[in-house]
Amino acid sequence: MRARKLSIFANFTFSVLLLYLLYIESPKSTLYDNNLPFKPNVPLPRPYGPMSSSCNINSVVDSEHKEKELDPLLPPRKASKNQRIDWFRRKLPELEILKSTTKSKSFHTRVLDLYNKNCSAQFFMIWLSPANSFGPREMLAIDTLFTTNPGACLAILSNSLDSPNGYTILKPLFDQGFNLIAVTIDIPFLVKNTPAEAWLKRLKSGNMDPGSIPLFMNLSDLTRLAVLYKYGGVYLDTDIIFLNDMTGLRNAIGAQSSDPATKRWTRLNNAVMVFDIYHPLMREFLQEYATTFDGNKWGYNSPYLVSRVIKRLGNKPGYNNLTIFSPDAFYPVNWIKIQKLFKKPATTREAKWVEKTVQDMNKGSYMIHLWNKVTRKIKIEEGSVMHTLVSTHCTVCGNITNSHI
Ligand SMILES: *[C@@H]1O[C@H](CO)[C@@H](O)[C@H](O)[C@H]1NC(C)=O
Ligand SMILES: *[C@@H]1O[C@H](CO)[C@@H](O)[C@H](O)[C@H]1NC(C)=O
Ligand SMILES: *[C@@H]1O[C@H](CO)[C@@H](O)[C@H](O)[C@H]1NC(C)=O
Ligand SMILES: *[C@@H]1O[C@H](CO)[C@@H](O)[C@H](O)[C@H]1NC(C)=O
């Protein structure tokens, strides 16, 4: 009985998730009217040969890391606006993440120290969840990133991973000599002298409705914009498998969907963004973030924001130094179809399909975004597309199996 209830609940949760994703995905405004050059994907170099054939991927990805700590940034469910504001006022003094602390004040120095390591590219990721929920999927993201982008530097902006526990979790990667740091975020410093400074001030005054969406999502959206604006480089989500060297990309963003007839983009995504320091478009994103913040609509500040701003600016001089990549580049499979990539082929026909898909992705994609909300719990079966790609694009995944589970 209990099991049945649980499974009903799981189904319910999944349906809600699907509805949400449908909502995010549905192309509300197809861009027939924009003039942006929707440049085709540039040809990619040949992929690397197999690097490791002994990766035990199933066990890497199967383990579930239970979140033991409560996330302090989740407003109470079903609270009214006034209740949320009250909740937030009470929470504010505890929210370290919004403050400059002794530890976070070394943010700038630590990022610059990393960049002194002759980086081929400067990558950023953000991890605002507890360290213990940084699991095998995230390890695979970082492993494949360094494996396919030689000489890269990566700063993971994370208060939880910048700790002895975080060090233990990331140790297999440190052991490889990758140029990697986990660094405590200084949000007040990051937004200083940007359009988002006023937003943070309002938020900290306690007079703002934090919305019904976990605040850490907003902070993740804000932080990625602010860090790219102030440092330049590449922002990446943590649910990605990297396939090809992207260190040569400049000022680029990817479409997650396009119109099959016109080939124009219909929705951009902010899971991957490459921008030079002080890019005017990034300033515009921050401005948009600060002025149109709507905490109750999923995605309003995320994929919608970059799509909205780029659509509005069109090809305006000063803002148009940007390449918009077709979905193949960063999002070759949408969230509806992605489950198929995890399945072992059952027939010769399916095996051919796996082979062809692996070839196409190795040739035409920089990475695969895994839509973790949908795929986090799906097992990577041996012989599947994912299994093949992961085992040929990772260095330490075997070690991760040994030392991380
Ligand atoms: C920096 O890296 C480049 C290749 O990315 C290399 O050619 C160069 O020698 C390196 N410089 C130093 C000082 O290590
Ligand atoms: C967080 O973002 C959501 C939209 O994604 C918005 O509705 C909400 O107001 C934001 N929260 C704050 C405190 O700005
Ligand atoms: C556009 O960006 C590229 C890459 O950063 C840069 O080399 C070029 O000078 C920029 N062009 C303009 C007109 O700003
Ligand atoms: C991790 O694996 C690499 C080869 O893949 C090996 O050289 C290294 O010694 C291993 N490290 C540990 C700690 O097992």
Short mmCIF file of C-alpha atoms and ligand atoms in Angstrom, two decimals:
data_model
loop_
_atom_site.label_atom_id
_atom_site.label_comp_id
_atom_site.label_asym_id
_atom_site.label_seq_id
_atom_site.Cartn_x
_atom_site.Cartn_y
_atom_site.Cartn_z
CA MET A 1 0.00 0.00 0.00
CA ARG A 2 2.73 2.36 1.00
CA ALA A 3 4.70 1.47 -2.09
CA ARG A 4 1.65 2.08 -4.22
CA LYS A 5 1.09 5.47 -2.68
CA LEU A 6 4.69 6.36 -3.29
CA SER A 7 4.47 5.35 -6.89
CA ILE A 8 1.33 7.39 -7.36
CA PHE A 9 3.15 10.28 -5.83
CA ALA A 10 6.11 9.72 -8.10
CA ASN A 11 3.83 9.65 -11.12
CA PHE A 12 2.18 12.79 -9.96
CA THR A 13 5.52 14.52 -9.49
CA PHE A 14 6.59 13.38 -12.91
CA SER A 15 3.40 14.71 -14.51
CA VAL A 16 3.86 18.05 -12.86
CA LEU A 17 7.42 18.09 -14.11
CA LEU A 18 6.31 17.24 -17.62
CA LEU A 19 3.72 19.98 -17.56
CA TYR A 20 6.34 22.41 -16.41
CA LEU A 21 8.74 21.33 -19.12
CA LEU A 22 6.02 21.54 -21.75
CA TYR A 23 5.34 25.03 -20.56
CA ILE A 24 9.02 25.94 -20.81
CA GLU A 25 9.37 24.27 -24.17
CA SER A 26 6.28 25.49 -25.96
CA PRO A 27 7.41 28.09 -28.48
CA LYS A 28 5.18 30.99 -27.52
CA SER A 29 6.78 33.47 -29.85
CA THR A 30 8.32 32.17 -32.97
CA LEU A 31 10.80 34.59 -34.29
CA TYR A 32 9.83 35.18 -37.87
CA ASP A 33 10.57 38.82 -37.39
CA ASN A 34 14.11 38.78 -36.15
CA ASN A 35 17.08 39.59 -38.34
CA LEU A 36 19.72 37.77 -36.39
CA PRO A 37 21.98 35.65 -38.46
CA PHE A 38 21.24 32.16 -37.28
CA LYS A 39 24.65 31.01 -38.30
CA PRO A 40 25.06 27.32 -38.94
CA ASN A 41 27.19 25.25 -36.67
CA VAL A 42 30.85 25.60 -37.52
CA PRO A 43 32.63 22.42 -38.58
CA LEU A 44 34.10 20.61 -35.66
CA PRO A 45 37.49 18.98 -35.39
CA ARG A 46 37.70 15.23 -35.29
CA PRO A 47 37.03 13.84 -31.86
CA TYR A 48 39.64 12.24 -29.70
CA GLY A 49 40.16 8.52 -29.79
CA PRO A 50 39.05 6.35 -26.93
CA MET A 51 40.75 7.39 -23.71
CA SER A 52 39.56 4.85 -21.30
CA SER A 53 37.60 1.73 -21.89
CA SER A 54 37.39 0.58 -18.33
CA CYS A 55 34.92 3.10 -17.00
CA ASN A 56 32.25 1.53 -14.91
CA ILE A 57 29.56 3.95 -15.89
CA ASN A 58 26.54 2.13 -14.58
CA SER A 59 27.72 2.29 -11.05
CA VAL A 60 28.98 5.82 -11.55
CA VAL A 61 25.57 7.08 -12.41
CA ASP A 62 23.36 4.81 -10.39
CA SER A 63 24.18 5.99 -6.95
CA GLU A 64 21.80 8.51 -5.50
CA HIS A 65 23.17 11.10 -3.20
CA LYS A 66 20.57 11.88 -0.64
CA GLU A 67 20.38 15.48 0.41
CA LYS A 68 20.87 15.45 4.12
CA GLU A 69 20.90 19.16 4.66
CA LEU A 70 17.78 21.19 4.08
CA ASP A 71 18.10 23.81 1.41
CA PRO A 72 17.53 27.07 3.23
CA LEU A 73 16.43 28.87 0.11
CA LEU A 74 13.11 27.13 -0.47
CA PRO A 75 10.12 29.22 0.54
CA PRO A 76 7.33 27.32 2.37
CA ARG A 77 4.96 25.55 0.00
CA LYS A 78 1.58 27.09 -0.63
CA ALA A 79 2.48 30.25 1.25
CA SER A 80 0.69 33.43 0.35
CA LYS A 81 2.62 36.47 -0.80
CA ASN A 82 2.61 38.03 2.66
CA GLN A 83 3.64 34.76 4.29
CA ARG A 84 6.50 34.46 1.84
CA ILE A 85 7.69 37.97 2.57
CA ASP A 86 7.52 37.24 6.32
CA TRP A 87 9.38 33.98 5.83
CA PHE A 88 12.01 35.72 3.80
CA ARG A 89 12.52 38.50 6.36
CA ARG A 90 13.10 35.89 9.03
CA LYS A 91 15.48 33.98 6.77
CA LEU A 92 17.48 36.96 5.58
CA PRO A 93 19.93 37.21 8.50
CA GLU A 94 20.91 33.54 7.97
CA LEU A 95 21.45 33.81 4.24
CA GLU A 96 25.23 33.78 4.05
CA ILE A 97 25.00 33.52 0.30
CA LEU A 98 23.82 37.12 0.00
CA LYS A 99 26.69 38.51 2.05
CA SER A 100 30.34 39.33 1.69
CA THR A 101 32.15 37.26 4.29
CA THR A 102 35.80 36.91 5.20
CA LYS A 103 35.90 33.78 3.09
CA SER A 104 34.03 35.15 0.08
CA LYS A 105 36.19 38.27 0.01
CA SER A 106 39.02 36.24 -1.49
CA PHE A 107 36.80 35.40 -4.50
CA HIS A 108 38.47 37.82 -6.89
CA THR A 109 42.03 36.92 -5.90
CA ARG A 110 41.32 33.21 -6.20
CA VAL A 111 39.72 33.54 -9.64
CA LEU A 112 42.68 35.63 -10.86
CA ASP A 113 45.15 33.10 -9.41
CA LEU A 114 43.41 30.39 -11.41
CA TYR A 115 43.63 32.46 -14.58
CA ASN A 116 47.35 32.92 -14.11
CA LYS A 117 47.66 29.24 -15.00
CA ASN A 118 47.80 29.95 -18.74
CA CYS A 119 44.23 28.80 -19.35
CA SER A 120 43.12 27.89 -22.85
CA ALA A 121 39.66 29.03 -21.76
CA GLN A 122 37.98 30.24 -18.58
CA PHE A 123 35.00 28.15 -17.56
CA PHE A 124 32.48 28.73 -14.76
CA MET A 125 29.96 26.45 -13.14
CA ILE A 126 27.67 27.20 -10.21
CA TRP A 127 26.73 24.78 -7.42
CA LEU A 128 24.38 26.18 -4.79
CA SER A 129 23.11 22.85 -3.44
CA PRO A 130 24.69 20.95 -0.55
CA ALA A 131 28.09 19.39 -1.27
CA ASN A 132 26.73 15.87 -0.70
CA SER A 133 24.33 16.17 -3.59
CA PHE A 134 27.21 16.83 -5.98
CA GLY A 135 27.04 13.37 -7.53
CA PRO A 136 28.42 11.18 -10.29
CA ARG A 137 26.64 13.10 -13.03
CA GLU A 138 28.33 16.31 -12.01
CA MET A 139 31.67 14.52 -11.78
CA LEU A 140 31.18 13.26 -15.33
CA ALA A 141 30.46 16.79 -16.50
CA ILE A 142 33.75 18.07 -15.09
CA ASP A 143 35.71 15.02 -16.18
CA THR A 144 34.51 15.26 -19.79
CA LEU A 145 35.01 19.04 -19.76
CA PHE A 146 38.70 18.76 -18.91
CA THR A 147 39.18 15.73 -21.13
CA THR A 148 37.81 17.45 -24.24
CA ASN A 149 39.12 20.97 -23.52
CA PRO A 150 42.85 20.63 -22.82
CA GLY A 151 44.39 23.45 -20.82
CA ALA A 152 41.02 24.69 -19.58
CA CYS A 153 40.51 26.36 -16.21
CA LEU A 154 37.28 25.86 -14.28
CA ALA A 155 35.99 27.78 -11.29
CA ILE A 156 33.00 26.16 -9.58
CA LEU A 157 31.23 28.95 -7.75
CA SER A 158 30.03 27.15 -4.65
CA ASN A 159 30.03 27.83 -0.93
CA SER A 160 29.27 24.19 -0.12
CA LEU A 161 32.07 22.68 -2.22
CA ASP A 162 34.62 25.21 -0.96
CA SER A 163 35.01 23.09 2.18
CA PRO A 164 36.88 20.01 3.44
CA ASN A 165 33.91 17.85 2.41
CA GLY A 166 33.92 19.43 -1.04
CA TYR A 167 37.64 18.85 -1.33
CA THR A 168 37.14 15.13 -0.66
CA ILE A 169 34.41 14.93 -3.29
CA LEU A 170 36.48 16.71 -5.94
CA LYS A 171 39.77 15.01 -5.05
CA PRO A 172 39.79 12.54 -7.99
CA LEU A 173 39.74 15.57 -10.29
CA PHE A 174 42.35 17.56 -8.33
CA ASP A 175 44.54 14.45 -8.46
CA GLN A 176 44.65 14.70 -12.24
CA GLY A 177 46.17 18.17 -11.98
CA PHE A 178 43.16 19.81 -13.63
CA ASN A 179 43.05 23.58 -13.18
CA LEU A 180 39.98 23.49 -10.99
CA ILE A 181 38.86 25.48 -7.97
CA ALA A 182 35.71 25.53 -5.86
CA VAL A 183 35.33 29.09 -4.66
CA THR A 184 32.93 30.75 -2.20
CA ILE A 185 30.78 33.31 -4.03
CA ASP A 186 30.75 36.98 -3.20
CA ILE A 187 27.41 38.06 -4.64
CA PRO A 188 27.58 41.68 -3.40
CA PHE A 189 30.99 41.99 -5.08
CA LEU A 190 29.78 40.34 -8.29
CA VAL A 191 26.79 42.65 -8.74
CA LYS A 192 28.59 45.82 -7.67
CA ASN A 193 28.39 48.51 -10.38
CA THR A 194 26.04 46.40 -12.47
CA PRO A 195 22.32 46.92 -13.02
CA ALA A 196 21.65 44.03 -10.61
CA GLU A 197 23.12 45.91 -7.64
CA ALA A 198 19.79 47.62 -7.01
CA TRP A 199 17.96 44.28 -7.16
CA LEU A 200 20.17 42.78 -4.46
CA LYS A 201 19.64 45.85 -2.31
CA ARG A 202 15.88 45.53 -2.65
CA LEU A 203 16.01 41.81 -1.92
CA LYS A 204 18.09 42.37 1.22
CA SER A 205 15.76 45.10 2.44
CA GLY A 206 13.19 42.33 3.04
CA ASN A 207 10.43 44.14 1.17
CA MET A 208 10.49 41.94 -1.87
CA ASP A 209 8.38 38.87 -2.52
CA PRO A 210 10.88 36.05 -2.99
CA GLY A 211 8.31 34.24 -5.09
CA SER A 212 7.31 30.62 -4.90
CA ILE A 213 10.38 29.44 -6.78
CA PRO A 214 13.47 28.36 -4.87
CA LEU A 215 15.58 31.47 -4.49
CA PHE A 216 18.74 29.57 -5.34
CA MET A 217 17.47 29.30 -8.91
CA ASN A 218 17.28 33.06 -9.15
CA LEU A 219 20.69 33.39 -7.62
CA SER A 220 22.10 30.88 -10.07
CA ASP A 221 20.64 32.83 -12.98
CA LEU A 222 21.91 36.12 -11.62
CA THR A 223 25.36 34.84 -10.70
CA ARG A 224 26.06 33.37 -14.13
CA LEU A 225 25.26 36.70 -15.77
CA ALA A 226 27.28 38.73 -13.30
CA VAL A 227 30.36 36.51 -13.42
CA LEU A 228 30.43 36.48 -17.22
CA TYR A 229 30.00 40.23 -17.29
CA LYS A 230 32.86 40.87 -14.87
CA TYR A 231 35.32 38.18 -15.97
CA GLY A 232 34.27 37.00 -19.41
CA GLY A 233 34.54 33.33 -20.31
CA VAL A 234 32.19 30.40 -20.57
CA TYR A 235 29.32 29.60 -18.22
CA LEU A 236 28.21 25.96 -18.13
CA ASP A 237 25.47 24.03 -16.35
CA THR A 238 26.55 20.88 -14.50
CA ASP A 239 24.27 18.45 -16.39
CA ILE A 240 26.34 18.30 -19.55
CA ILE A 241 28.58 15.73 -21.23
CA PHE A 242 31.31 17.46 -23.23
CA LEU A 243 32.30 16.04 -26.60
CA ASN A 244 34.46 18.54 -28.46
CA ASP A 245 36.94 21.30 -27.71
CA MET A 246 35.09 24.59 -27.37
CA THR A 247 37.99 26.72 -26.19
CA GLY A 248 37.97 28.62 -29.51
CA LEU A 249 34.39 29.88 -29.12
CA ARG A 250 33.79 33.58 -28.54
CA ASN A 251 30.50 35.39 -27.90
CA ALA A 252 28.16 32.50 -28.45
CA ILE A 253 24.86 31.17 -27.19
CA GLY A 254 22.82 28.15 -28.28
CA ALA A 255 19.27 27.65 -29.45
CA GLN A 256 17.43 24.77 -27.80
CA SER A 257 14.75 24.76 -30.47
CA SER A 258 14.32 26.11 -33.97
CA ASP A 259 11.56 26.31 -36.51
CA PRO A 260 11.88 23.33 -38.87
CA ALA A 261 10.60 25.37 -41.83
CA THR A 262 12.41 28.69 -41.46
CA LYS A 263 15.39 27.31 -39.51
CA ARG A 264 15.24 30.33 -37.26
CA TRP A 265 15.65 29.86 -33.54
CA THR A 266 12.53 29.75 -31.40
CA ARG A 267 14.10 29.49 -27.96
CA LEU A 268 17.58 30.12 -26.65
CA ASN A 269 18.94 28.54 -23.50
CA ASN A 270 21.23 29.98 -20.84
CA ALA A 271 22.80 26.64 -19.82
CA VAL A 272 25.83 27.50 -21.97
CA MET A 273 26.98 31.06 -22.61
CA VAL A 274 30.29 32.32 -23.99
CA PHE A 275 30.93 36.04 -23.62
CA ASP A 276 33.82 38.47 -23.61
CA ILE A 277 34.28 40.58 -20.51
CA TYR A 278 31.89 43.57 -20.27
CA HIS A 279 29.87 42.46 -23.27
CA PRO A 280 27.02 44.97 -23.76
CA LEU A 281 24.52 42.15 -24.16
CA MET A 282 25.46 40.73 -20.76
CA ARG A 283 24.84 44.15 -19.22
CA GLU A 284 21.46 44.16 -20.92
CA PHE A 285 20.67 40.70 -19.47
CA LEU A 286 21.54 41.98 -16.00
CA GLN A 287 19.39 45.04 -16.53
CA GLU A 288 16.50 42.85 -17.65
CA TYR A 289 17.00 40.57 -14.67
CA ALA A 290 16.89 43.47 -12.24
CA THR A 291 13.88 45.20 -13.71
CA THR A 292 11.55 42.41 -14.77
CA PHE A 293 12.02 39.97 -12.00
CA ASP A 294 8.96 37.76 -11.67
CA GLY A 295 9.62 35.15 -8.97
CA ASN A 296 6.50 33.12 -9.62
CA LYS A 297 6.99 32.12 -13.20
CA TRP A 298 9.29 29.25 -13.94
CA GLY A 299 11.92 30.16 -16.39
CA TYR A 300 11.05 33.82 -16.55
CA ASN A 301 14.57 34.80 -15.62
CA SER A 302 16.20 31.84 -17.29
CA PRO A 303 15.84 30.72 -20.90
CA TYR A 304 13.03 33.21 -21.38
CA LEU A 305 15.23 36.09 -20.34
CA VAL A 306 18.02 35.57 -22.88
CA SER A 307 15.49 34.80 -25.64
CA ARG A 308 13.47 37.90 -24.78
CA VAL A 309 16.42 40.28 -24.69
CA ILE A 310 18.06 39.00 -27.86
CA LYS A 311 14.76 39.07 -29.69
CA ARG A 312 14.15 42.64 -28.60
CA LEU A 313 17.59 43.91 -29.55
CA GLY A 314 17.57 42.12 -32.87
CA ASN A 315 20.63 43.10 -34.83
CA LYS A 316 21.19 46.40 -33.03
CA PRO A 317 24.76 47.65 -33.52
CA GLY A 318 26.88 47.29 -30.41
CA TYR A 319 24.88 44.29 -29.22
CA ASN A 320 25.11 41.99 -32.19
CA ASN A 321 28.60 40.59 -31.77
CA LEU A 322 27.19 37.17 -31.11
CA THR A 323 26.87 33.80 -32.81
CA ILE A 324 23.69 31.87 -32.16
CA PHE A 325 24.36 28.19 -32.61
CA SER A 326 21.77 25.77 -33.88
CA PRO A 327 20.47 23.17 -31.38
CA ASP A 328 23.00 20.61 -32.67
CA ALA A 329 25.87 22.47 -31.06
CA PHE A 330 24.86 22.39 -27.37
CA TYR A 331 21.40 20.80 -27.17
CA PRO A 332 21.43 18.06 -29.82
CA VAL A 333 18.63 16.14 -28.12
CA ASN A 334 15.60 17.73 -26.54
CA TRP A 335 14.29 16.63 -23.18
CA ILE A 336 11.45 14.62 -24.70
CA LYS A 337 13.72 12.35 -26.70
CA ILE A 338 16.74 12.17 -24.46
CA GLN A 339 15.74 9.02 -22.55
CA LYS A 340 16.41 6.97 -25.65
CA LEU A 341 20.12 7.79 -25.40
CA PHE A 342 20.38 5.86 -22.14
CA LYS A 343 18.91 2.62 -23.49
CA LYS A 344 20.86 -0.38 -24.62
CA PRO A 345 20.02 -1.28 -28.23
CA ALA A 346 17.78 -4.36 -28.44
CA THR A 347 17.79 -4.98 -32.18
CA THR A 348 20.31 -4.65 -35.01
CA ARG A 349 18.39 -1.68 -36.23
CA GLU A 350 18.66 0.02 -32.86
CA ALA A 351 22.35 -0.80 -32.70
CA LYS A 352 22.82 0.94 -36.06
CA TRP A 353 20.92 3.92 -34.76
CA VAL A 354 23.19 4.08 -31.69
CA GLU A 355 26.28 3.96 -33.89
CA LYS A 356 25.02 6.68 -36.20
CA THR A 357 23.90 8.91 -33.34
CA VAL A 358 27.28 8.61 -31.63
CA GLN A 359 29.02 9.49 -34.91
CA ASP A 360 26.79 12.49 -35.56
CA MET A 361 27.25 13.85 -32.07
CA ASN A 362 31.00 13.32 -32.09
CA LYS A 363 31.15 15.24 -35.33
CA GLY A 364 28.52 17.91 -34.95
CA SER A 365 28.09 18.70 -31.25
CA TYR A 366 30.24 20.39 -28.66
CA MET A 367 28.25 18.77 -25.89
CA ILE A 368 24.99 17.17 -24.86
CA HIS A 369 22.85 18.89 -22.31
CA LEU A 370 21.27 16.12 -20.25
CA TRP A 371 18.16 17.91 -18.94
CA ASN A 372 18.89 16.52 -15.51
CA LYS A 373 15.39 17.20 -14.24
CA VAL A 374 14.24 14.46 -16.59
CA THR A 375 17.21 12.12 -16.73
CA ARG A 376 18.85 12.27 -13.33
CA LYS A 377 17.56 8.87 -12.28
CA ILE A 378 17.82 7.06 -15.58
CA LYS A 379 20.42 4.34 -15.63
CA ILE A 380 23.06 4.55 -18.35
CA GLU A 381 22.85 1.11 -19.94
CA GLU A 382 25.89 -0.54 -21.43
CA GLY A 383 26.02 -0.14 -25.20
CA SER A 384 23.76 2.93 -25.15
CA VAL A 385 24.68 6.21 -26.84
CA MET A 386 25.46 7.76 -23.46
CA HIS A 387 27.59 4.85 -22.39
CA THR A 388 29.66 5.05 -25.56
CA LEU A 389 30.08 8.81 -25.42
CA VAL A 390 30.95 8.90 -21.75
CA SER A 391 33.46 6.08 -21.94
CA THR A 392 35.29 7.77 -24.81
CA HIS A 393 35.30 11.27 -23.35
CA CYS A 394 36.31 10.83 -19.74
CA THR A 395 39.63 10.38 -18.00
CA VAL A 396 38.92 9.62 -14.39
CA CYS A 397 35.45 8.18 -14.46
CA GLY A 398 36.89 4.83 -13.37
CA ASN A 399 38.58 6.51 -10.45
CA ILE A 400 35.36 8.33 -9.67
CA THR A 401 33.63 4.97 -9.35
CA ASN A 402 36.23 3.82 -6.87
CA SER A 403 36.57 6.90 -4.79
CA HIS A 404 33.26 8.64 -4.96
CA ILE A 405 30.58 6.07 -4.34
C1 LIG B 1 50.59 28.57 -22.46
O1 LIG B 1 49.80 27.63 -23.20
C2 LIG B 1 50.10 27.57 -24.58
C3 LIG B 1 49.18 26.56 -25.20
O2 LIG B 1 47.87 26.69 -24.71
C4 LIG B 1 51.55 27.18 -24.79
O3 LIG B 1 51.86 27.21 -26.16
C5 LIG B 1 52.45 28.15 -24.03
O4 LIG B 1 53.79 27.73 -24.12
C6 LIG B 1 52.05 28.23 -22.56
N1 LIG B 1 52.85 29.25 -21.87
C7 LIG B 1 53.39 29.03 -20.69
C8 LIG B 1 54.17 30.17 -20.12
O5 LIG B 1 53.27 27.98 -20.08
C1 LIG B 2 13.02 34.60 -8.74
O1 LIG B 2 12.68 34.38 -10.10
C2 LIG B 2 11.35 34.22 -10.32
C3 LIG B 2 11.12 33.94 -11.78
O2 LIG B 2 11.94 32.94 -12.26
C4 LIG B 2 10.61 35.46 -9.88
O3 LIG B 2 9.23 35.27 -10.04
C5 LIG B 2 10.90 35.79 -8.45
O4 LIG B 2 10.28 37.01 -8.09
C6 LIG B 2 12.35 35.86 -8.26
N1 LIG B 2 12.63 36.13 -6.88
C7 LIG B 2 13.12 37.30 -6.48
C8 LIG B 2 13.40 37.44 -5.02
O5 LIG B 2 13.40 38.19 -7.24
C1 LIG B 3 33.46 40.71 -31.77
O1 LIG B 3 34.00 39.71 -30.92
C2 LIG B 3 35.23 39.19 -31.37
C3 LIG B 3 35.61 38.07 -30.44
O2 LIG B 3 35.74 38.55 -29.15
C4 LIG B 3 36.27 40.30 -31.40
O3 LIG B 3 37.51 39.78 -31.85
C5 LIG B 3 35.79 41.42 -32.32
O4 LIG B 3 36.69 42.49 -32.26
C6 LIG B 3 34.41 41.89 -31.91
N1 LIG B 3 33.91 42.81 -32.92
C7 LIG B 3 33.38 43.97 -32.59
C8 LIG B 3 32.86 44.78 -33.74
O5 LIG B 3 33.33 44.39 -31.46
C1 LIG B 4 43.19 7.15 -11.78
O1 LIG B 4 43.27 6.61 -13.07
C2 LIG B 4 44.43 6.94 -13.77
C3 LIG B 4 44.35 6.34 -15.14
O2 LIG B 4 43.04 6.40 -15.63
C4 LIG B 4 45.66 6.44 -13.02
O3 LIG B 4 46.81 6.87 -13.67
C5 LIG B 4 45.63 6.99 -11.61
O4 LIG B 4 46.69 6.43 -10.86
C6 LIG B 4 44.33 6.68 -10.91
N1 LIG B 4 44.29 7.33 -9.62
C7 LIG B 4 43.86 6.72 -8.53
C8 LIG B 4 43.89 7.52 -7.30
O5 LIG B 4 43.44 5.57 -8.53
#
